[in-house]
Coordinates of C-alpha atoms in Angstrom, one line a residue:
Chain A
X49 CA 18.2 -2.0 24.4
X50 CA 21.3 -4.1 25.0
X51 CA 24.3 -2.5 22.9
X52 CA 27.4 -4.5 23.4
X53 CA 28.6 -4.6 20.1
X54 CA 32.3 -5.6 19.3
X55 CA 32.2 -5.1 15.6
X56 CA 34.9 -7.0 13.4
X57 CA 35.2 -6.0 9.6
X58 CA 35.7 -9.1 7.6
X59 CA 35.6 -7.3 4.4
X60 CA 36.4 -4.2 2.7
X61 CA 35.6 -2.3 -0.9
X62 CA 38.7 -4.0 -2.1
X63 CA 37.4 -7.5 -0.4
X64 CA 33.9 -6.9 -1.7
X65 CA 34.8 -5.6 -5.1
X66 CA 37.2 -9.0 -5.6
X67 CA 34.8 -11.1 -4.6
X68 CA 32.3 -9.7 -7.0
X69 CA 34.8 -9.9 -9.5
X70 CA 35.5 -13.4 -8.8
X71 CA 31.4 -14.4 -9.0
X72 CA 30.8 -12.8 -12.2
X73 CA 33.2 -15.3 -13.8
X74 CA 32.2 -18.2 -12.2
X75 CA 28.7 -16.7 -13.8
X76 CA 30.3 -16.8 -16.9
X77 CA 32.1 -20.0 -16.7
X78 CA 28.7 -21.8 -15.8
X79 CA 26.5 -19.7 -18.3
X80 CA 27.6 -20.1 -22.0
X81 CA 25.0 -17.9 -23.7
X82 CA 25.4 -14.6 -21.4
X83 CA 22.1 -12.8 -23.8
X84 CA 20.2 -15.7 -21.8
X85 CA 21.5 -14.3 -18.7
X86 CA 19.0 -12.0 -16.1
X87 CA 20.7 -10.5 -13.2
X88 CA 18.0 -9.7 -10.4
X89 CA 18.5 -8.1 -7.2
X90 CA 16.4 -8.4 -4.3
X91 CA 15.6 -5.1 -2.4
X92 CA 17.7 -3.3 -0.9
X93 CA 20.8 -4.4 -0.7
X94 CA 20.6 -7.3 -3.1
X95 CA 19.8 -4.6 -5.3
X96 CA 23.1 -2.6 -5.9
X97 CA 24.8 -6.0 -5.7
X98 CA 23.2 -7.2 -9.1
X99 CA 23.6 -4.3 -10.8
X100 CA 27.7 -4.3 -10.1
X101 CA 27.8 -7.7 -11.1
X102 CA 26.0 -6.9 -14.1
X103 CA 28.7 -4.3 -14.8
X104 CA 31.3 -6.9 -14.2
X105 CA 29.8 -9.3 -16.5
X106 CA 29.4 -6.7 -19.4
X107 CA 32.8 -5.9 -18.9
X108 CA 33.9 -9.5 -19.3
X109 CA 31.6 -11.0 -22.1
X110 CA 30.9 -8.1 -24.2
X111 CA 27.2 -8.1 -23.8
X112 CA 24.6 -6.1 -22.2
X113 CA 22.6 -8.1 -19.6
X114 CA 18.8 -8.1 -18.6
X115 CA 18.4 -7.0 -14.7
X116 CA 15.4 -6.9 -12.8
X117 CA 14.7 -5.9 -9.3
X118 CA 12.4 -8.3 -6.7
X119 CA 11.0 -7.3 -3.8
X120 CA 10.4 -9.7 -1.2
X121 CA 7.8 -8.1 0.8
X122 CA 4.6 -9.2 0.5
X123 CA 6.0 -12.8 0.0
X124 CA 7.7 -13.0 3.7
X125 CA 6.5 -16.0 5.5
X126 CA 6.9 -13.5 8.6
X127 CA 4.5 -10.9 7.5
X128 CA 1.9 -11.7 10.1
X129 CA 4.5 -12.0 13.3
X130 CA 7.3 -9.6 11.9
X131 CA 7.6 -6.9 14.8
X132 CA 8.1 -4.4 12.4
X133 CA 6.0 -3.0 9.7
X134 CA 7.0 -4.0 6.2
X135 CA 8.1 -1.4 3.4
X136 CA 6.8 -2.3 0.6
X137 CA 8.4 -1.3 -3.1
X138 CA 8.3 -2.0 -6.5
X139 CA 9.3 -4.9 -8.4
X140 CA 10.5 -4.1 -11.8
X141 CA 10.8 -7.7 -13.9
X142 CA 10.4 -5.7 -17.3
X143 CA 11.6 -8.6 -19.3
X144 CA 9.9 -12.4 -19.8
X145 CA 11.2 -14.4 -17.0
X146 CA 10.4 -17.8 -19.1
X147 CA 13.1 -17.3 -21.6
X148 CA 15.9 -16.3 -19.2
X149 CA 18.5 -17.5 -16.5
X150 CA 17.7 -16.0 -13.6
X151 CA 21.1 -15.2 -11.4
X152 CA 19.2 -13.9 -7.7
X153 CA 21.4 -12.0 -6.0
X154 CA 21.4 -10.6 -2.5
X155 CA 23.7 -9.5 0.4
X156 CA 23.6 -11.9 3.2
X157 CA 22.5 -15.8 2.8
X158 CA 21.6 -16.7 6.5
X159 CA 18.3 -18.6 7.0
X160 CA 17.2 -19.3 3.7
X161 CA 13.5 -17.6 4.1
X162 CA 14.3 -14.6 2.1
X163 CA 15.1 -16.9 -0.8
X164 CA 12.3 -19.1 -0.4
X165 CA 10.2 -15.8 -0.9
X166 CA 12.0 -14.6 -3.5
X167 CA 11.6 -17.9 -5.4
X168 CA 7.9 -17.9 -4.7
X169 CA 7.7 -14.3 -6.1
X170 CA 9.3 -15.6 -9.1
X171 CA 6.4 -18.5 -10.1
X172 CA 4.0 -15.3 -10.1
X173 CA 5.9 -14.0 -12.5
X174 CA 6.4 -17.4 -15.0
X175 CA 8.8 -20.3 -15.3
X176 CA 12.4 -19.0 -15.6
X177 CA 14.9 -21.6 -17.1
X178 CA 16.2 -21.8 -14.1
X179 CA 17.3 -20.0 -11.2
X180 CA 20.3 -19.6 -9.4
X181 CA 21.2 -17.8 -6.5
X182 CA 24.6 -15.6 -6.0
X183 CA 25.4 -14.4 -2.6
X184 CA 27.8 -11.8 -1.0
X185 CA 28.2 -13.3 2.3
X186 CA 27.0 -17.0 3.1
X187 CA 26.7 -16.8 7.2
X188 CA 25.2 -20.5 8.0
X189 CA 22.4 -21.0 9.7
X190 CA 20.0 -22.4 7.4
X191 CA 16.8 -23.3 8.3
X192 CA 15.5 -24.4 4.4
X193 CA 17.1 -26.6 2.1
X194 CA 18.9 -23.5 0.5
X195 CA 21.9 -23.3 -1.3
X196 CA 24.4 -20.4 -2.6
X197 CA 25.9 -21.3 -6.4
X198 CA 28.4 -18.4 -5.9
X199 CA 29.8 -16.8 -2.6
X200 CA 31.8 -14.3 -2.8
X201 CA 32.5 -15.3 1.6
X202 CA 31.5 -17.7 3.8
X203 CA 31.9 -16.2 7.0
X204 CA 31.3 -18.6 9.9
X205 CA 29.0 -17.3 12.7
X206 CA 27.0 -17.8 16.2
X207 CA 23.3 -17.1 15.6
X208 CA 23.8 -14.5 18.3
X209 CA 26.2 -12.1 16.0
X210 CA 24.9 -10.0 13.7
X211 CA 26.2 -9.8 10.2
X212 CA 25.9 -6.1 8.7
X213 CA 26.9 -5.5 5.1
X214 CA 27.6 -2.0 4.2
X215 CA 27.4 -0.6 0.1
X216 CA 28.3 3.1 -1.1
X217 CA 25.4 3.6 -2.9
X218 CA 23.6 3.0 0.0
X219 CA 25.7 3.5 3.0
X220 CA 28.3 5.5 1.7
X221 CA 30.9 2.5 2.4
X222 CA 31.5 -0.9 0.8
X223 CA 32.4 -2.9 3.6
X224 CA 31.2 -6.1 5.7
X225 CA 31.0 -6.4 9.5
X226 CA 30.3 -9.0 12.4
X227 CA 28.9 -7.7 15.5
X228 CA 28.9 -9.5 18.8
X229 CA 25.4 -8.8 20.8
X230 CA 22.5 -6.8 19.4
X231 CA 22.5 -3.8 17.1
X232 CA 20.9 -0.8 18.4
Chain B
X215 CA 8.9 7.0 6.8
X216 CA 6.7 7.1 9.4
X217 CA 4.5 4.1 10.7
X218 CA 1.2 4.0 10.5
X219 CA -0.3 1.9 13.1
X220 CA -3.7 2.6 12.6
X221 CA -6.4 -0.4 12.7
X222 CA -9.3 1.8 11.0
X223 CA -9.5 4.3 7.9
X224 CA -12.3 6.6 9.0
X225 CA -11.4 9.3 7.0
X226 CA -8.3 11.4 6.0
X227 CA -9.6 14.5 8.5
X228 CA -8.1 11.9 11.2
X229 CA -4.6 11.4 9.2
X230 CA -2.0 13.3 8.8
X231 CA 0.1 14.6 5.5
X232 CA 2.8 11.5 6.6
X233 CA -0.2 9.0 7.2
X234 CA -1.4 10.3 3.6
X235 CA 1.5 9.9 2.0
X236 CA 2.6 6.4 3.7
X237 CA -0.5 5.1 2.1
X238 CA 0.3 6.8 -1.3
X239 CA 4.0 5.5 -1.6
X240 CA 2.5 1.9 -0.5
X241 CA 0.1 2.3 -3.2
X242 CA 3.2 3.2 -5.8
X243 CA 4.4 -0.4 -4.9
X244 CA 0.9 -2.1 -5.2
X245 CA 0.2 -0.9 -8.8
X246 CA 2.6 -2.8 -10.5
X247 CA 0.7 -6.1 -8.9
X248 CA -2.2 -5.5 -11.2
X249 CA 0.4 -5.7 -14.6
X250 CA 1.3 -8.9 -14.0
X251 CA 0.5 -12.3 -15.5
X252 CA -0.7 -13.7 -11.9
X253 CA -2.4 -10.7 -10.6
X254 CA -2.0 -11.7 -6.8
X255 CA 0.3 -11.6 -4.0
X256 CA 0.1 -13.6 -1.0
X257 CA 0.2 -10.8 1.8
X258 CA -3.1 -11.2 2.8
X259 CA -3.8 -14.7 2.7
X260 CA -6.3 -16.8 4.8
X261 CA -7.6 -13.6 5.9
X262 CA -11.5 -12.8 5.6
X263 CA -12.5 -9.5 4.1
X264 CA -16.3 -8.4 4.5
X265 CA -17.7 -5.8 1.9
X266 CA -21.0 -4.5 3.9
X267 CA -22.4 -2.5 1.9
X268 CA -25.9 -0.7 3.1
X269 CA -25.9 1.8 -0.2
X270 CA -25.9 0.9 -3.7
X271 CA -22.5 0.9 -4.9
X272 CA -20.3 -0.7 -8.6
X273 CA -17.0 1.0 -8.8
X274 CA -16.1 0.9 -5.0
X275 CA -17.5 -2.1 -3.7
X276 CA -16.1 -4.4 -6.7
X277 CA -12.8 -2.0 -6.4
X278 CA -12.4 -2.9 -2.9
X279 CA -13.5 -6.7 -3.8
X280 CA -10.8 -6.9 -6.7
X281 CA -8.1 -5.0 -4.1
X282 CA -8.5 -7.8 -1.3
X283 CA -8.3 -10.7 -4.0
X284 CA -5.3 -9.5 -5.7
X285 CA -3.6 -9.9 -2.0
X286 CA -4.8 -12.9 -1.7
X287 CA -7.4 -12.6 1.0
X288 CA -11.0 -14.5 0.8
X289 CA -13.9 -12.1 0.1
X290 CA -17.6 -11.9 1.4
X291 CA -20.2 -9.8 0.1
X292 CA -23.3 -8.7 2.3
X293 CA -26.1 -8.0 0.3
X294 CA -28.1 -5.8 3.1
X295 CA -31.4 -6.9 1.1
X296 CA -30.7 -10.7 1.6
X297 CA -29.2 -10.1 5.1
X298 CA -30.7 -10.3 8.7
X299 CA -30.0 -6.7 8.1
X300 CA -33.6 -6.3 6.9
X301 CA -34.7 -8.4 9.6
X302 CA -33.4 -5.0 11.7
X303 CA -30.5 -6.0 12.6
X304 CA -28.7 -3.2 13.5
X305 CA -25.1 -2.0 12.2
X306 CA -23.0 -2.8 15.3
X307 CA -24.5 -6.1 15.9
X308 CA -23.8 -7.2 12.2
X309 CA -20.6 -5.8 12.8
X310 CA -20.2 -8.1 16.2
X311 CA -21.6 -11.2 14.4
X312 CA -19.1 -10.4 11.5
X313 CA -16.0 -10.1 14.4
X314 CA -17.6 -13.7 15.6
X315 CA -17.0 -15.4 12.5
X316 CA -13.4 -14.1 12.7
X317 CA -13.4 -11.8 9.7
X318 CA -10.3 -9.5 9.5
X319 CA -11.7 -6.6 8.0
X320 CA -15.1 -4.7 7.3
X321 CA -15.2 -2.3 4.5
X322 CA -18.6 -0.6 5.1
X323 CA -21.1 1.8 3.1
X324 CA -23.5 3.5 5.0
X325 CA -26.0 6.3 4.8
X326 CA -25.3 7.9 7.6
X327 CA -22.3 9.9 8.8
X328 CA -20.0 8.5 11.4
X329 CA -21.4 4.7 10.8
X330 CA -18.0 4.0 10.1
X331 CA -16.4 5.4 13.2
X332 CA -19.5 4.1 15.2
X333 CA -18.2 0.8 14.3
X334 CA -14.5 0.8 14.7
X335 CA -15.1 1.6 18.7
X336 CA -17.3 -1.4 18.8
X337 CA -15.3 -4.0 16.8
X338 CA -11.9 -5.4 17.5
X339 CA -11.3 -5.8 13.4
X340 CA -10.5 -3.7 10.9
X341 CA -13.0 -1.0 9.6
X342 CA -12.1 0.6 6.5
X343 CA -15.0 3.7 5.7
X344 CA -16.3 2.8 1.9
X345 CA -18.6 6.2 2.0
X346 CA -20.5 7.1 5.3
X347 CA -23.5 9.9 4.5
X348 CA -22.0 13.1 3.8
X349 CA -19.1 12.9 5.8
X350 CA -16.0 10.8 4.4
X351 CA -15.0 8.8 1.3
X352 CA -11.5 8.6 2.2
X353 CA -10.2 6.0 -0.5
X354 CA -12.1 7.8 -2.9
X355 CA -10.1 10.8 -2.4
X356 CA -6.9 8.8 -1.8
X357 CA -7.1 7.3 -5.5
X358 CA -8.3 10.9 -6.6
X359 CA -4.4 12.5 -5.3
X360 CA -3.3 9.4 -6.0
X361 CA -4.0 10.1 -9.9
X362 CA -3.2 13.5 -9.7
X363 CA 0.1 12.9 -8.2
X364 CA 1.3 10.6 -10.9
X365 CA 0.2 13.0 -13.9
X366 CA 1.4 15.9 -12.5
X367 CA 4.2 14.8 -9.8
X368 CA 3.1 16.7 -7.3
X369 CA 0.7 17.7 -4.8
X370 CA 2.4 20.9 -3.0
X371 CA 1.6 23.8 -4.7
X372 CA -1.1 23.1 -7.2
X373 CA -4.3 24.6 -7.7
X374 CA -7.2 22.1 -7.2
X375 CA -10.8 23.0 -8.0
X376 CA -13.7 20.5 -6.6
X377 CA -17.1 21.6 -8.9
X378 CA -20.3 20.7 -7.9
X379 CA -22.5 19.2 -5.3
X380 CA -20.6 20.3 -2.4
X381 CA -22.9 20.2 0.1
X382 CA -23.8 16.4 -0.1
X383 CA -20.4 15.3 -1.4
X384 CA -18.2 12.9 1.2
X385 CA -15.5 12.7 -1.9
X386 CA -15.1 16.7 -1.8
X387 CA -14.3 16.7 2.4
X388 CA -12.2 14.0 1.9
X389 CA -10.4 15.4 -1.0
X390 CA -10.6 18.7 1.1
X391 CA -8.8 16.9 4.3
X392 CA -6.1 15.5 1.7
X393 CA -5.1 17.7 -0.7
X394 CA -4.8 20.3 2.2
X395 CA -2.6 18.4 4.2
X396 CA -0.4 18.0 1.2
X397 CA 0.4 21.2 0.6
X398 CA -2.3 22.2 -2.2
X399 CA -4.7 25.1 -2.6
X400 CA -8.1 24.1 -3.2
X401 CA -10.8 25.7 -4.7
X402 CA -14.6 24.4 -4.5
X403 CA -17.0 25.9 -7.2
X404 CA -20.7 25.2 -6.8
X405 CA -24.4 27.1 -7.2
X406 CA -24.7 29.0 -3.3
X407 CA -27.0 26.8 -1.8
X408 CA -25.1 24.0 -2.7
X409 CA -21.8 25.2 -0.5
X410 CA -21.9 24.6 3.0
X411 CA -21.7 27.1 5.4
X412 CA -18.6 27.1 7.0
X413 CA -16.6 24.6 4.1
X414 CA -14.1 28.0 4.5
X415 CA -12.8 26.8 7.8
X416 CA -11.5 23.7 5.7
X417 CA -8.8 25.7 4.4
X418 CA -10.7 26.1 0.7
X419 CA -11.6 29.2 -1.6
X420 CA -15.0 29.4 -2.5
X421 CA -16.8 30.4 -6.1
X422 CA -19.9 30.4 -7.4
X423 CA -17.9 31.0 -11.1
X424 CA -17.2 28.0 -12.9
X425 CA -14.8 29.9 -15.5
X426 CA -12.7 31.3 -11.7
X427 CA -12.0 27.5 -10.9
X428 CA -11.1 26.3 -14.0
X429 CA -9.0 29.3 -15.1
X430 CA -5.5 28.8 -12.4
X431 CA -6.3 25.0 -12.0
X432 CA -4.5 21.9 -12.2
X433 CA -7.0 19.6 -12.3
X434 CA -10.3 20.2 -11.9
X435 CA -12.4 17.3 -9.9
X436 CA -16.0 17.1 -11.0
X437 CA -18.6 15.7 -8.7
X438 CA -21.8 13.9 -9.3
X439 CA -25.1 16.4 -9.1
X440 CA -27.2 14.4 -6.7
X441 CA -30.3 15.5 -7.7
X442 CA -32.2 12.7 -5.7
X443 CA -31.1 14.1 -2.7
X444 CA -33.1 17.4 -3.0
X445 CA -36.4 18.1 -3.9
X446 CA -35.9 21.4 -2.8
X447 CA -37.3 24.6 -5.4
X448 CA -34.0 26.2 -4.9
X449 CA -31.9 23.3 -6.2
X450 CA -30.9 24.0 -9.8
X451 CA -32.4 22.1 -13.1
X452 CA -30.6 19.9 -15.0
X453 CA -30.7 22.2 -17.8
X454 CA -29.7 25.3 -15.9
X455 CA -26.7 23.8 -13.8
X456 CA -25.6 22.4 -17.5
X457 CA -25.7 25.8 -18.7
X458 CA -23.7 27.4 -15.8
X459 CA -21.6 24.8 -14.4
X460 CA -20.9 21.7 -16.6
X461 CA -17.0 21.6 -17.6
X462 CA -17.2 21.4 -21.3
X463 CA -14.3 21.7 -24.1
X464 CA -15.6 25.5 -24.8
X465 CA -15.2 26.2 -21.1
X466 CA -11.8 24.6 -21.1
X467 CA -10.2 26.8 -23.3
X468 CA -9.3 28.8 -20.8
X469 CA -7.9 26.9 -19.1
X470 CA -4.5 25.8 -18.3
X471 CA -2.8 23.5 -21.5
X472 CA -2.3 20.7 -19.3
X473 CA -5.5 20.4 -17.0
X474 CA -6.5 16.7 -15.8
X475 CA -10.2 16.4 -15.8
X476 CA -11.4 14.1 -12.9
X477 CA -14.5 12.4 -12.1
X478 CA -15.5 10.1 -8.9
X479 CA -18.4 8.1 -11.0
X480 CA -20.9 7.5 -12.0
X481 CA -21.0 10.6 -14.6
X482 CA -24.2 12.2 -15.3
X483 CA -23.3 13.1 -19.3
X484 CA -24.7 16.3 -20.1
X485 CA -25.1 17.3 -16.8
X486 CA -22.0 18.4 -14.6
X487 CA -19.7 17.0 -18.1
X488 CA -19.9 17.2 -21.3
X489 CA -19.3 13.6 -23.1
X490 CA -16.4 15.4 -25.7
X491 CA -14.7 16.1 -22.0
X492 CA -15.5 13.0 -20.0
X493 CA -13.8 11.1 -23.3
X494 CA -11.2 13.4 -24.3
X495 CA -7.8 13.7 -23.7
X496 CA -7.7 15.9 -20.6
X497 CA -9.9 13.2 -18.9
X498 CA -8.6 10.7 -16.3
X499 CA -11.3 9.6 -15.2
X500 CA -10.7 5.8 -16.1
X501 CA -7.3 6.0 -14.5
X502 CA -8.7 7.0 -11.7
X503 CA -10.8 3.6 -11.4
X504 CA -7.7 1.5 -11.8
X505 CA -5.3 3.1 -9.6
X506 CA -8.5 2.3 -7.1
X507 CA -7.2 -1.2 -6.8
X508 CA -3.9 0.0 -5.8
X509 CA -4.6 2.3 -3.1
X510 CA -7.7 -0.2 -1.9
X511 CA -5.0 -3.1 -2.1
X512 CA -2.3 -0.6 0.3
X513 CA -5.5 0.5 2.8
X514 CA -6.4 -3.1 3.3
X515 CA -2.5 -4.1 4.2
X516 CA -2.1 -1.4 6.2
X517 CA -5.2 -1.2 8.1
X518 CA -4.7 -5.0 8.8
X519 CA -0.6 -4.4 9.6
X520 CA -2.5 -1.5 12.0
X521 CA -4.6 -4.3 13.8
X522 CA -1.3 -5.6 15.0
X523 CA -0.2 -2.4 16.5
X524 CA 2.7 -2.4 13.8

């Protein structure tokens, strides 16, 4: 496999942790009632994301938020031509999704399909109030009618880089990278 | 975790411990599926399921029926008295004519050992084994460590007994193959002539002392006496196997504090269980039918994911 990658770090855990910082009060500012508030994470990444944002929206309204995780597997619109097979985990929505905000949050907004499948996971489970989606990095390239309400960075790209988000609990680093050419 | 990339589930002698537990964590993530409002997921949809089922069958055939709806596939049910099948069609060309009317899967029950495996080489589709003769009964045994696994958290190290009808039982080899290949010591308790020669080579203790198997175990897994499948003098009498081999609350005494009580179905009451046990507290038995659906609904994905060389 071709590995030519020039990798460019466009943020770091100070970069990352502002910008989460940042979102959760634009969350605030937008969502009076913050007890109405459910902060879900889709797997993996999306995952740690929501539940430091839930930390950082404790910290600023006093309250202790719902959080849920989705996972998008078995709702991919590429299940049946993906190359690679699917891991599928749990979803934990322990909490009625009809009386609650969602906030969806996940790592990198590029096409717009994981989205779509996260929203489509979300009917199963009810009618949520509403739903809106916070992302870490926004990196173009939409091919649905999707739409971040909070970014913590839009980071213009070619559809040939590769956009790799790193988090401690997961990585052992909080930091976000661009890579020219494929990643091995 | 490793991939599985298998089109067929013939039986878990053919797996290995990381095949086994690939379809075990899969299953983990398929339960919670079945607690929702909408109990359905849209991984399987527009894809055709066919239950062919040439033995009588409740649990596993509407199991595997409830499994392939929950993921959202379309189901078809061969009734092999109201089939072409009586007509003497035989098992491959049903199978064929099934592949022609681009099905995705077969989950088949047959008498005889190996029909499954007979009919994966001959089929392009998926074949999933639902019971073939005395060989295999693979989900059965999947959903059986399944169960164990989440009451006790484990399968290394613990003490397994399998009482009964050895001999005729596909659920004992493949709980044998499984519970083996994870790492747990099994013992099989049964009359003599109802042991099979050789079952040692599996890797298994034998007894002929139902108080030895339940005294170290774990969980004990208590199969079905089939008495319609011998007629022979030597095969015990209801009353006598009762007497010397049912798992009752006096017998369980001795037994560990925290023993799980299993059963494949259906339960012969008075037979190889008493009711006080197959209802008591010990018993899982009913757990054991629900987590079915999730272990059906990760088989069918998988074996369909396999079909695609993923």
């Amino acid at each position: 496999m071709k590995n030519n990658n020039t990798k460019i770090q466009v943020m770091d855990a100070q970069a990352v942790d502002n910008a989460l910082k940042r979102m959760a009060h634009e969350i605030v500012e937008r969502n009076q009632d913050a007890s109405a508030i459910a902060i879900v994470g889709i797997r993996t990444r999306g995952e740690y994301l929501a539940e430091r944002l839930s930390l950082a929206l404790e910290r600023i309204t006093g309250n202790t938020l719902t959080r849920g995780v989705l996972d998008i597997t078995l709702y991919r619109d590429d299940l049946m031509i993906s190359d690679s097979q699917p891991v599928v985990r749990e979803t934990d929505l322990s909490f009625d999704v009809s009386t609650k905000h969602i906030v969806l949050v996940d790592d990198v907004l590029y096409t717009g399909r994981t989205i779509r499948a996260a929203l489509d996971a979300f009917i199963d489970f009810g009618r949520p109030k509403s739903i809106q989606l916070a992302i870490l990095v926004d990196r173009g390239h939409r091919e649905l009618p999707i739409r971040a309400d909070y970014v913590g960075k839009n980071i213009p790209t070619s559809a040939t880089q590769v956009v790799r988000v790193k988090l401690k609990e997961k990585d052992g680093v909080d930091e976000v990278c661009v890579f020219d050419g494929d990643l091995a | 975790m490793s991939r599985w990339g298998q089109k067929d589930l013939l039986g878990l002698e053919y797996l290995t411990g990381e095949q086994i537990e690939h379809i075990l964590l899969t299953a983990d993530s398929f339960k919670e599926v079945s607690t929702r409002g909408v109990k359905k997921v849209p991984a399987l949809r527009g894809k055709t399921v066919v239950n062919l089922f040439y033995e009588p069958s409740t649990r596993t055939r509407i199991s595997f029926e409830i499994a392939a709806k929950r993921l959202s596939a379309d189901v078809i049910n061969i009734e092999t008295e109201t089939s072409s099948i009586r007509k003497g069609e035989t098992l491959i060309d049903t199978g064929l004519n099934i592949q022609a009317l681009k099905a995705d899967i077969i989950v088949v029950r047959h008498n005889a050992s190996g029909a499954a495996a007979m009919l994966a080489r001959r089929v392009d589709i998926s074949v999933i084994n639902a019971g073939d003769g005395w060989h295999e009964h693979p989900t059965q045994a999947l959903l059986d460590i399944f169960t164990i696994r989440q009451r006790l958290g484990r399968i290394q190290g613990l003490n397994i007994s399998i009482v009964g009808d050895i001999a005729h039982s596909r659920v004992a080899r493949s709980n044998i193959w499984g519970l083996t290949k994870l790492g747990a010591r099994v013992t099989v308790c049964a009359p003599k002539m109802l042991i099979p020669p050789g079952i040692e080579k599996m890797g298994v203790r034998i007894t002929d002392k139902i108080d030895n198997a339940i005294q170290e175990a774990d969980a004990i897994n208590v199969l079905r006496m089939q008495f319609e499948r011998d007629k022979t003098t030597a095969f015990p009498k209801q009353l006598e196997y009762f007497k010397n081999f049912a798992v009752t609350e006096e017998r369980l005494k001795r037994a560990k504090k925290d023993i799980i009580v299993m059963h494949p179905g259906p339960i012969n009451r008075g037979i190889e269980i008493s009711s006080e046990v197959a209802d008591g507290c010990r018993s899982v038995i009913l757990e054991q039918v629900t987590n079915g659906i999730a272990v059906r609904m990760a088989v069918l994905f998988l074996a369909w994911q396999g079909r695609r060389g993923l």
